[in-house]
């Protein structure tokens, strides 16, 4: 039996609560958030892996929805947290891709990145090298802020870490990226503009 469709006015918490009785309404959460989760995973691991990460993120979310904290009206941090854990299992592949980009200037994930051009790819070469040197925890925090556009509190919720840890990891990651980019003579001021949000 099919229940009523999810209302666009339902917040995420309400939609998840409804899905406990009407599982088909969980599709509304997928419709709202799957494209951005997929884009984030694709930037980190490539399109084919992003398909799997996105599917697994929502499968895990569906199976664990009974544990969702209904006081959190937006499910974005929860979903990004699941995706980050799944991406973490692919850490070696991500680091290999970043090192390949840093070494060759060819981005193995570039086909999944939107609106690319030669200047942006060349700007990513030193950036990829800098990202590859970060610890997985620092990289997760930096990329959730820079690519997923999550606020610090949302990153803390996504990764299940204190807000102070988010701030210290982000500070450390930005400092390391700034140092790495500042030391690279091929990283021009124009290229720096492409990544200003990474380092401030």
XYZ file of N, CA, C and O in Angstrom:
800
model
N 0.845 -1.188 0.000
C 0.000 0.000 0.000
C 0.883 1.241 0.000
O 1.811 1.361 0.783
N 0.566 2.173 -0.854
C 1.375 3.381 -0.984
C 0.749 4.507 -0.179
O -0.438 4.795 -0.316
N 1.568 5.154 0.656
C 1.095 6.274 1.458
C 1.199 7.561 0.671
O 1.620 7.574 -0.483
N 0.843 8.682 1.286
C 0.929 9.970 0.599
C 2.372 10.349 0.334
O 3.259 9.978 1.106
N 2.640 11.045 -0.760
C 4.017 11.448 -1.052
C 4.527 12.437 -0.014
O 3.750 13.106 0.660
N 5.846 12.505 0.082
C 6.458 13.454 1.015
C 6.122 14.872 0.572
O 6.192 15.201 -0.601
N 5.748 15.686 1.520
C 5.455 17.080 1.215
C 6.746 17.863 1.115
O 7.664 17.653 1.907
N 6.856 18.791 0.152
C 8.061 19.611 0.066
C 8.232 20.498 1.290
O 9.291 21.051 1.534
N 7.152 20.631 2.091
C 7.219 21.465 3.287
C 7.711 20.692 4.505
O 8.001 21.295 5.535
N 7.771 19.355 4.413
C 8.318 18.562 5.512
C 9.801 18.882 5.654
O 10.536 18.899 4.663
N 10.261 19.132 6.889
C 11.701 19.221 7.052
C 12.239 17.790 7.070
O 11.473 16.817 7.065
N 13.556 17.640 7.050
C 14.143 16.312 6.954
C 13.750 15.430 8.131
O 13.451 14.247 7.959
N 13.758 16.008 9.331
C 13.422 15.218 10.514
C 11.986 14.697 10.430
O 11.720 13.536 10.750
N 11.083 15.545 9.974
C 9.696 15.120 9.823
C 9.545 14.040 8.773
O 8.784 13.081 8.946
N 10.268 14.190 7.696
C 10.202 13.208 6.621
C 10.732 11.857 7.098
O 10.140 10.809 6.821
N 11.844 11.879 7.844
C 12.411 10.634 8.362
C 11.444 9.985 9.341
O 11.225 8.765 9.304
N 10.825 10.796 10.203
C 9.849 10.256 11.156
C 8.671 9.617 10.415
O 8.220 8.519 10.774
N 8.167 10.283 9.379
C 7.068 9.712 8.595
C 7.464 8.408 7.929
O 6.656 7.493 7.804
N 8.737 8.327 7.525
C 9.186 7.134 6.803
C 9.208 5.883 7.682
O 9.249 4.776 7.162
N 9.163 6.058 8.989
C 9.122 4.893 9.870
C 7.808 4.136 9.698
O 7.771 2.903 9.819
N 6.729 4.867 9.411
C 5.425 4.247 9.157
C 5.148 4.086 7.664
O 4.436 3.184 7.255
N 5.705 5.005 6.876
C 5.483 5.009 5.422
C 6.853 5.020 4.740
O 7.348 6.070 4.327
N 7.516 3.852 4.641
C 8.900 3.803 4.149
C 9.121 4.492 2.807
O 10.190 5.051 2.562
N 8.103 4.504 1.954
C 8.272 5.098 0.621
C 8.528 6.599 0.687
O 9.095 7.174 -0.245
N 8.150 7.257 1.778
C 8.384 8.700 1.860
C 9.867 9.033 2.044
O 10.263 10.182 1.837
N 10.680 8.029 2.386
C 12.122 8.267 2.514
C 12.731 8.705 1.183
O 13.770 9.369 1.150
N 12.069 8.358 0.093
C 12.545 8.776 -1.233
C 12.646 10.295 -1.327
O 13.480 10.831 -2.066
N 11.816 11.012 -0.567
C 11.896 12.473 -0.563
C 13.233 12.971 -0.049
O 13.765 13.980 -0.536
N 13.807 12.275 0.939
C 15.126 12.645 1.464
C 16.193 12.427 0.389
O 17.091 13.251 0.215
N 16.060 11.315 -0.321
C 16.981 11.023 -1.421
C 16.892 12.120 -2.481
O 17.913 12.641 -2.933
N 15.683 12.473 -2.869
C 15.502 13.500 -3.900
C 16.139 14.825 -3.496
O 16.715 15.520 -4.329
N 16.038 15.174 -2.222
C 16.589 16.441 -1.740
C 18.104 16.461 -1.691
O 18.727 17.488 -1.971
N 18.700 15.372 -1.265
C 20.119 15.420 -0.913
C 21.059 14.560 -1.763
O 22.267 14.768 -1.718
N 20.542 13.610 -2.517
C 21.424 12.727 -3.281
C 22.318 13.464 -4.280
O 23.508 13.149 -4.383
N 21.797 14.463 -5.014
C 22.687 15.125 -5.984
C 23.914 15.762 -5.335
O 25.027 15.637 -5.851
N 23.747 16.429 -4.178
C 24.904 17.078 -3.561
C 25.849 16.055 -2.929
O 27.069 16.228 -2.968
N 25.312 14.970 -2.382
C 26.173 13.911 -1.845
C 26.981 13.295 -2.987
O 28.180 13.046 -2.870
N 26.326 13.078 -4.116
C 27.013 12.499 -5.277
C 28.112 13.427 -5.788
O 29.226 12.984 -6.086
N 27.814 14.730 -5.887
C 28.834 15.678 -6.354
C 30.052 15.663 -5.434
O 31.188 15.669 -5.892
N 29.791 15.658 -4.143
C 30.889 15.654 -3.174
C 31.732 14.383 -3.308
O 32.962 14.442 -3.378
N 31.083 13.239 -3.379
C 31.812 11.973 -3.512
C 32.567 11.913 -4.837
O 33.698 11.418 -4.901
N 31.961 12.440 -5.903
C 32.618 12.428 -7.218
C 33.874 13.284 -7.220
O 34.883 12.918 -7.818
N 33.840 14.418 -6.545
C 35.020 15.281 -6.476
C 36.146 14.582 -5.740
O 37.314 14.823 -6.005
N 35.799 13.726 -4.814
C 36.820 13.057 -4.017
C 37.294 11.753 -4.637
O 38.480 11.426 -4.538
N 36.381 11.009 -5.281
C 36.749 9.654 -5.701
C 36.444 9.322 -7.152
O 36.820 8.255 -7.615
N 35.756 10.178 -7.880
C 35.389 9.872 -9.256
C 33.939 9.425 -9.349
O 33.332 8.998 -8.367
N 33.385 9.506 -10.562
C 31.960 9.272 -10.761
C 31.530 7.855 -10.452
O 30.507 7.646 -9.792
N 32.261 6.860 -10.927
C 31.790 5.482 -10.732
C 31.758 5.123 -9.253
O 30.793 4.507 -8.779
N 32.770 5.525 -8.506
C 32.763 5.253 -7.069
C 31.710 6.099 -6.377
O 31.070 5.651 -5.419
N 31.492 7.316 -6.845
C 30.479 8.189 -6.250
C 29.087 7.585 -6.368
O 28.255 7.753 -5.468
N 28.812 6.881 -7.454
C 27.523 6.202 -7.597
C 27.315 5.231 -6.447
O 26.249 5.200 -5.821
N 28.360 4.447 -6.163
C 28.274 3.469 -5.073
C 28.181 4.145 -3.712
O 27.408 3.724 -2.852
N 28.997 5.197 -3.517
C 28.989 5.907 -2.235
C 27.598 6.491 -1.973
O 27.063 6.392 -0.867
N 27.007 7.102 -2.987
C 25.686 7.708 -2.825
C 24.639 6.652 -2.510
O 23.837 6.811 -1.572
N 24.643 5.569 -3.268
C 23.673 4.496 -3.025
C 23.842 3.924 -1.618
O 22.850 3.743 -0.889
N 25.079 3.671 -1.226
C 25.334 3.102 0.102
C 24.986 4.080 1.214
O 24.495 3.680 2.275
N 25.235 5.370 0.981
C 24.885 6.388 1.985
C 23.397 6.342 2.295
O 22.987 6.315 3.468
N 22.574 6.307 1.267
C 21.136 6.326 1.492
C 20.597 4.975 1.954
O 19.610 4.916 2.700
N 21.260 3.896 1.583
C 20.869 2.585 2.102
C 21.125 2.517 3.608
O 20.260 2.093 4.384
N 22.298 2.969 4.025
C 22.621 2.994 5.457
C 21.674 3.946 6.190
O 21.168 3.626 7.278
N 21.426 5.109 5.603
C 20.520 6.071 6.229
C 19.125 5.468 6.401
O 18.499 5.615 7.461
N 18.651 4.771 5.390
C 17.320 4.154 5.470
C 17.294 3.100 6.572
O 16.360 3.056 7.380
N 18.319 2.273 6.618
C 18.347 1.182 7.601
C 18.510 1.679 9.039
O 18.107 0.995 9.969
N 19.112 2.854 9.200
C 19.364 3.373 10.557
C 18.485 4.566 10.901
O 18.716 5.234 11.904
N 17.479 4.832 10.087
C 16.666 6.031 10.282
C 15.944 6.044 11.619
O 15.619 7.112 12.137
N 15.698 4.886 12.202
C 15.030 4.834 13.508
C 15.896 5.440 14.618
O 15.401 5.794 15.673
N 17.207 5.587 14.360
C 18.110 6.179 15.350
C 18.359 7.664 15.092
O 19.130 8.291 15.804
N 17.736 8.211 14.076
C 17.975 9.614 13.735
C 17.475 10.532 14.851
O 16.390 10.339 15.386
N 18.269 11.540 15.184
C 17.911 12.517 16.210
C 16.932 13.525 15.616
O 17.320 14.420 14.869
N 15.657 13.380 15.956
C 14.605 14.215 15.388
C 14.703 15.677 15.747
O 14.030 16.513 15.139
N 15.561 16.028 16.713
C 15.717 17.451 17.040
C 16.579 18.165 15.999
O 16.630 19.389 15.969
N 17.241 17.412 15.156
C 18.054 17.993 14.077
C 17.198 18.057 12.823
O 16.950 17.045 12.180
N 16.747 19.258 12.500
C 15.778 19.414 11.424
C 16.367 19.094 10.057
O 15.665 18.629 9.175
N 17.650 19.359 9.858
C 18.299 19.066 8.573
C 19.123 17.787 8.695
O 19.887 17.613 9.647
N 18.978 16.913 7.714
C 19.722 15.651 7.698
C 21.057 15.772 6.958
O 21.791 14.787 6.875
N 21.387 16.950 6.443
C 22.630 17.099 5.675
C 23.864 16.624 6.439
O 24.641 15.822 5.904
N 24.093 17.098 7.675
C 25.295 16.636 8.379
C 25.310 15.123 8.591
O 26.356 14.486 8.446
N 24.154 14.559 8.913
C 24.048 13.108 9.119
C 24.424 12.368 7.832
O 25.219 11.420 7.860
N 23.884 12.804 6.710
C 24.168 12.146 5.433
C 25.627 12.318 5.030
O 26.270 11.366 4.557
N 26.173 13.535 5.212
C 27.588 13.737 4.890
C 28.481 12.910 5.808
O 29.552 12.455 5.394
N 28.069 12.715 7.044
C 28.838 11.874 7.953
C 28.902 10.435 7.478
O 29.963 9.798 7.497
N 27.757 9.915 7.037
C 27.736 8.555 6.487
C 28.628 8.484 5.250
O 29.441 7.571 5.098
N 28.477 9.473 4.358
C 29.293 9.490 3.134
C 30.783 9.594 3.463
O 31.611 8.916 2.849
N 31.124 10.436 4.443
C 32.540 10.589 4.823
C 33.113 9.282 5.339
O 34.268 8.932 5.026
N 32.328 8.548 6.118
C 32.806 7.246 6.597
C 33.043 6.284 5.439
O 34.044 5.556 5.415
N 32.137 6.288 4.476
C 32.300 5.418 3.311
C 33.495 5.855 2.463
O 34.271 5.020 1.982
N 33.647 7.166 2.283
C 34.792 7.683 1.523
C 36.092 7.318 2.222
O 37.090 6.980 1.578
N 36.082 7.356 3.561
C 37.270 6.989 4.322
C 37.767 5.590 4.012
O 38.968 5.311 4.069
N 36.858 4.701 3.654
C 37.253 3.332 3.296
C 37.970 3.286 1.949
O 38.592 2.290 1.611
N 37.852 4.371 1.199
C 38.520 4.469 -0.104
C 39.726 5.411 -0.031
O 40.173 5.926 -1.048
N 40.237 5.640 1.175
C 41.296 6.625 1.394
C 42.504 6.393 0.494
O 43.044 7.324 -0.090
N 42.940 5.153 0.350
C 44.131 4.894 -0.470
C 43.905 5.290 -1.923
O 44.780 5.856 -2.565
N 42.701 5.013 -2.430
C 42.394 5.395 -3.803
C 42.375 6.899 -3.981
O 42.865 7.427 -4.978
N 41.832 7.609 -3.005
C 41.805 9.065 -3.078
C 43.225 9.619 -3.057
O 43.582 10.492 -3.838
N 44.060 9.105 -2.163
C 45.432 9.600 -2.073
C 46.204 9.293 -3.352
O 46.978 10.126 -3.828
N 45.980 8.112 -3.943
C 46.640 7.786 -5.214
C 46.233 8.776 -6.297
O 47.062 9.240 -7.079
N 44.927 9.091 -6.354
C 44.450 10.045 -7.350
C 45.050 11.429 -7.156
O 45.457 12.087 -8.117
N 45.135 11.885 -5.903
C 45.722 13.198 -5.626
C 47.200 13.225 -5.989
O 47.696 14.191 -6.559
N 47.907 12.148 -5.664
C 49.343 12.104 -5.988
C 49.565 12.036 -7.494
O 50.506 12.628 -8.022
N 48.684 11.319 -8.205
C 48.794 11.259 -9.668
C 48.576 12.635 -10.279
O 49.298 13.049 -11.195
N 47.595 13.372 -9.774
C 47.348 14.727 -10.269
C 48.543 15.620 -9.965
O 48.983 16.399 -10.823
N 49.094 15.512 -8.770
C 50.235 16.346 -8.397
C 51.450 16.029 -9.263
O 52.201 16.915 -9.651
N 51.622 14.760 -9.603
C 52.790 14.328 -10.360
C 52.668 14.641 -11.854
O 53.614 15.089 -12.493
N 51.488 14.399 -12.424
C 51.347 14.470 -13.881
C 50.567 15.674 -14.380
O 50.631 15.999 -15.555
N 49.776 16.295 -13.506
C 48.910 17.375 -13.950
C 47.634 16.875 -14.593
O 46.774 17.646 -14.967
N 47.502 15.541 -14.729
C 46.277 14.950 -15.284
C 45.419 14.478 -14.139
O 45.857 13.698 -13.304
N 44.200 14.950 -14.136
C 43.289 14.629 -13.049
C 42.487 13.378 -13.373
O 41.655 13.393 -14.265
N 42.722 12.268 -12.657
C 41.969 11.048 -12.956
C 40.498 11.162 -12.604
O 39.690 10.359 -13.023
N 40.117 12.177 -11.847
C 38.730 12.370 -11.454
C 38.108 13.542 -12.204
O 36.931 13.829 -12.075
N 38.883 14.196 -13.060
C 38.453 15.462 -13.663
C 37.166 15.352 -14.453
O 36.393 16.297 -14.498
N 36.909 14.214 -15.074
C 35.692 14.100 -15.872
C 34.443 14.291 -15.042
O 33.403 14.659 -15.564
N 34.541 14.050 -13.744
C 33.361 14.218 -12.900
C 33.293 15.604 -12.286
O 32.329 15.925 -11.614
N 34.319 16.422 -12.458
C 34.325 17.767 -11.886
C 33.754 18.721 -12.919
O 34.150 18.712 -14.077
N 32.838 19.564 -12.493
C 32.135 20.417 -13.450
C 32.955 21.630 -13.840
O 33.811 22.088 -13.083
N 32.680 22.107 -15.061
C 33.251 23.344 -15.580
C 34.769 23.411 -15.447
O 35.336 24.397 -15.001
N 35.432 22.326 -15.850
C 36.883 22.375 -15.724
C 37.494 23.082 -16.922
O 36.921 23.116 -17.996
N 38.665 23.648 -16.717
C 39.426 24.239 -17.806
C 40.897 24.052 -17.472
O 41.242 23.660 -16.366
N 41.785 24.312 -18.440
C 43.203 24.054 -18.231
C 43.753 24.793 -17.021
O 44.550 24.259 -16.260
N 43.313 26.050 -16.838
C 43.843 26.814 -15.710
C 43.450 26.193 -14.380
O 44.231 26.144 -13.447
N 42.198 25.712 -14.314
C 41.748 25.127 -13.051
C 42.477 23.819 -12.787
O 42.819 23.517 -11.652
N 42.721 23.034 -13.832
C 43.459 21.781 -13.637
C 44.884 22.081 -13.192
O 45.402 21.465 -12.273
N 45.550 23.060 -13.818
C 46.921 23.368 -13.413
C 46.951 23.921 -11.995
O 47.905 23.685 -11.247
N 45.894 24.630 -11.605
C 45.828 25.129 -10.231
C 45.651 23.988 -9.249
O 46.123 24.055 -8.120
N 44.974 22.935 -9.686
C 44.733 21.817 -8.786
C 45.984 20.965 -8.568
O 46.047 20.214 -7.614
N 46.961 21.047 -9.478
C 48.148 20.209 -9.348
C 48.846 20.436 -8.016
O 49.022 19.486 -7.252
N 49.234 21.665 -7.662
C 49.847 21.854 -6.345
C 48.853 21.643 -5.209
O 49.225 21.185 -4.127
N 47.581 21.953 -5.449
C 46.576 21.749 -4.415
C 46.424 20.260 -4.120
O 46.336 19.853 -2.962
N 46.409 19.444 -5.165
C 46.292 17.997 -4.970
C 47.466 17.465 -4.161
O 47.292 16.624 -3.283
N 48.654 17.973 -4.469
C 49.831 17.561 -3.711
C 49.684 17.923 -2.240
O 49.990 17.125 -1.347
N 49.183 19.123 -1.981
C 48.984 19.561 -0.595
C 47.927 18.705 0.094
O 48.097 18.301 1.253
N 46.827 18.417 -0.601
C 45.767 17.598 -0.004
C 46.245 16.190 0.313
O 45.850 15.602 1.321
N 47.093 15.656 -0.544
C 47.584 14.287 -0.342
C 48.421 14.160 0.924
O 48.531 13.076 1.489
N 49.001 15.270 1.386
C 49.848 15.206 2.584
C 49.044 15.307 3.877
O 49.582 15.052 4.950
N 47.766 15.686 3.780
C 46.956 15.845 4.985
C 46.551 14.489 5.553
O 46.372 13.520 4.811
N 46.361 14.438 6.846
C 45.818 13.227 7.467
C 44.371 13.066 6.998
O 43.723 14.052 6.625
N 43.847 11.841 7.011
C 42.454 11.656 6.586
C 41.472 12.527 7.370
O 40.549 13.096 6.793
N 41.669 12.661 8.669
C 40.765 13.481 9.479
C 40.807 14.939 9.088
O 39.765 15.597 8.970
N 42.018 15.463 8.871
C 42.148 16.865 8.465
C 41.555 17.077 7.073
O 40.900 18.085 6.806
N 41.779 16.116 6.175
C 41.248 16.237 4.810
C 39.725 16.223 4.819
O 39.078 16.998 4.125
N 39.125 15.320 5.615
C 37.660 15.283 5.713
C 37.108 16.633 6.139
O 36.167 17.151 5.525
N 37.681 17.213 7.186
C 37.177 18.491 7.693
C 37.320 19.574 6.623
O 36.369 20.308 6.331
N 38.496 19.688 6.029
C 38.730 20.734 5.032
C 37.781 20.602 3.844
O 37.193 21.579 3.389
N 37.600 19.381 3.345
C 36.776 19.196 2.152
C 35.283 19.312 2.450
O 34.509 19.737 1.584
N 34.869 18.959 3.668
C 33.462 19.174 4.018
C 33.142 20.664 4.092
O 32.043 21.088 3.744
N 34.117 21.466 4.502
C 33.918 22.917 4.532
C 34.032 23.495 3.120
O 33.182 24.262 2.678
N 35.086 23.115 2.389
C 35.373 23.726 1.091
C 34.476 23.211 -0.033
O 34.061 23.987 -0.891
N 34.192 21.916 -0.055
C 33.432 21.346 -1.167
C 31.968 21.107 -0.830
O 31.112 21.235 -1.694
N 31.674 20.706 0.398
C 30.279 20.439 0.757
C 29.607 21.683 1.327
O 28.406 21.696 1.523
N 30.413 22.708 1.623
C 29.897 23.974 2.140
C 29.144 23.795 3.459
O 28.143 24.447 3.714
N 29.642 22.884 4.297
C 29.042 22.691 5.612
C 29.619 23.712 6.588
O 30.794 24.073 6.507
N 28.792 24.157 7.519
C 29.252 25.025 8.603
C 30.032 24.177 9.600
O 29.912 22.948 9.617
N 30.820 24.825 10.445
C 31.646 24.091 11.400
C 30.815 23.143 12.258
O 31.207 21.995 12.497
N 29.677 23.614 12.754
C 28.831 22.770 13.597
C 28.306 21.574 12.816
O 28.211 20.462 13.341
N 27.987 21.782 11.534
C 27.521 20.673 10.698
C 28.629 19.649 10.481
O 28.376 18.443 10.467
N 29.867 20.117 10.318
C 30.998 19.194 10.179
C 31.159 18.386 11.458
O 31.384 17.172 11.420
N 31.036 19.050 12.601
C 31.142 18.356 13.892
C 30.082 17.260 13.986
O 30.378 16.124 14.388
N 28.848 17.581 13.590
C 27.770 16.596 13.608
C 28.045 15.474 12.612
O 27.836 14.299 12.919
N 28.505 15.836 11.412
C 28.748 14.838 10.373
C 29.801 13.825 10.797
O 29.650 12.624 10.553
N 30.864 14.295 11.420
C 31.983 13.418 11.765
C 31.918 12.903 13.204
O 32.740 12.082 13.596
N 30.959 13.412 13.969
C 30.836 12.967 15.351
C 32.017 13.373 16.212
O 32.492 12.601 17.047
N 32.494 14.594 15.991
C 33.636 15.107 16.750
C 33.258 16.448 17.364
O 32.336 17.100 16.884
N 33.971 16.870 18.424
C 33.653 18.168 19.028
C 33.950 19.327 18.080
O 34.818 19.238 17.208
N 33.231 20.422 18.295
C 33.419 21.619 17.480
C 34.862 22.114 17.563
O 35.443 22.542 16.563
N 35.456 22.034 18.735
C 36.857 22.454 18.894
C 37.802 21.630 18.041
O 38.792 22.150 17.522
N 37.503 20.349 17.889
C 38.335 19.477 17.038
C 38.199 19.885 15.581
O 39.185 19.881 14.830
N 36.981 20.239 15.175
C 36.777 20.731 13.803
C 37.653 21.957 13.570
O 38.374 22.045 12.575
N 37.597 22.897 14.507
C 38.370 24.134 14.354
C 39.871 23.856 14.304
O 40.583 24.427 13.465
N 40.355 22.989 15.173
C 41.801 22.734 15.184
C 42.242 21.974 13.939
O 43.282 22.275 13.357
N 41.427 21.003 13.496
C 41.779 20.271 12.267
C 41.751 21.193 11.055
O 42.622 21.115 10.190
N 40.734 22.055 10.999
C 40.625 22.969 9.867
C 41.790 23.956 9.868
O 42.390 24.226 8.817
N 42.123 24.471 11.022
C 43.250 25.394 11.142
C 44.548 24.728 10.685
O 45.327 25.296 9.915
N 44.769 23.505 11.161
C 45.980 22.775 10.796
C 46.006 22.474 9.290
O 47.021 22.665 8.613
N 44.855 22.025 8.746
C 44.794 21.702 7.319
C 45.031 22.941 6.470
O 45.795 22.902 5.494
N 44.402 24.058 6.829
C 44.594 25.290 6.059
C 46.035 25.767 6.130
O 46.589 26.225 5.131
N 46.638 25.658 7.313
C 48.039 26.076 7.454
C 48.935 25.226 6.548
O 49.787 25.742 5.827
N 48.717 23.908 6.556
C 49.546 23.015 5.729
C 49.342 23.285 4.241
O 50.301 23.284 3.467
N 48.096 23.502 3.849
C 47.819 23.793 2.435
C 48.447 25.128 2.049
O 49.077 25.250 0.999
N 48.284 26.139 2.918
C 48.885 27.454 2.656
C 50.396 27.328 2.495
O 50.979 27.889 1.564
N 51.033 26.591 3.402
C 52.492 26.418 3.334
C 52.891 25.705 2.055
O 53.848 26.095 1.383
N 52.154 24.651 1.717
C 52.489 23.884 0.508
C 52.296 24.719 -0.750
O 53.121 24.700 -1.660
N 51.220 25.486 -0.797
C 50.954 26.297 -1.989
C 51.903 27.480 -2.080
O 52.331 27.843 -3.169
N 52.238 28.058 -0.946
C 53.162 29.186 -0.946
C 54.557 28.794 -1.373
O 55.298 29.587 -1.928
N 54.902 27.529 -1.144
C 56.232 27.049 -1.492
C 56.320 26.595 -2.939
O 57.398 26.309 -3.434
N 55.192 26.519 -3.629
C 55.179 26.023 -5.002
C 55.241 27.193 -5.977
O 54.292 27.960 -6.083
N 56.331 27.332 -6.728
C 56.467 28.476 -7.636
C 55.458 28.460 -8.778
O 55.172 29.492 -9.376
N 54.888 27.296 -9.097
C 53.910 27.234 -10.191
C 52.531 27.687 -9.742
O 51.631 27.844 -10.554
N 52.358 27.903 -8.443
C 51.046 28.312 -7.942
C 50.996 29.827 -7.916
O 51.505 30.474 -7.023
N 50.385 30.396 -8.936
C 50.381 31.837 -9.157
C 49.283 32.513 -8.344
O 48.363 31.853 -7.878
N 49.321 33.846 -8.215
C 48.222 34.544 -7.530
C 46.862 34.271 -8.160
O 45.875 34.159 -7.462
N 46.816 34.145 -9.507
C 45.539 33.827 -10.157
C 45.022 32.477 -9.697
O 43.838 32.295 -9.448
N 45.916 31.517 -9.616
C 45.520 30.186 -9.170
C 45.092 30.217 -7.716
O 44.185 29.509 -7.309
N 45.738 31.075 -6.934
C 45.403 31.166 -5.516
C 43.962 31.618 -5.327
O 43.294 31.182 -4.396
N 43.465 32.469 -6.241
C 42.090 32.935 -6.127
C 41.106 31.783 -6.211
O 40.036 31.823 -5.622
N 41.459 30.729 -6.937
C 40.566 29.588 -7.093
C 40.388 28.846 -5.779
O 39.410 28.141 -5.597
N 41.337 28.995 -4.878
C 41.276 28.228 -3.641
C 41.318 29.119 -2.418
O 41.727 28.698 -1.352
N 40.864 30.365 -2.551
C 40.958 31.287 -1.418
C 40.184 30.766 -0.211
O 40.592 30.961 0.920
N 39.063 30.079 -0.446
C 38.269 29.596 0.679
C 38.982 28.482 1.443
O 38.651 28.192 2.574
N 39.950 27.867 0.794
C 40.676 26.765 1.447
C 41.596 27.278 2.536
O 41.881 26.570 3.485
N 42.116 28.469 2.324
C 43.235 28.892 3.157
C 42.924 30.045 4.081
O 43.812 30.527 4.777
N 41.657 30.543 4.088
C 41.377 31.657 5.007
C 40.522 31.218 6.176
O 40.056 30.120 6.242
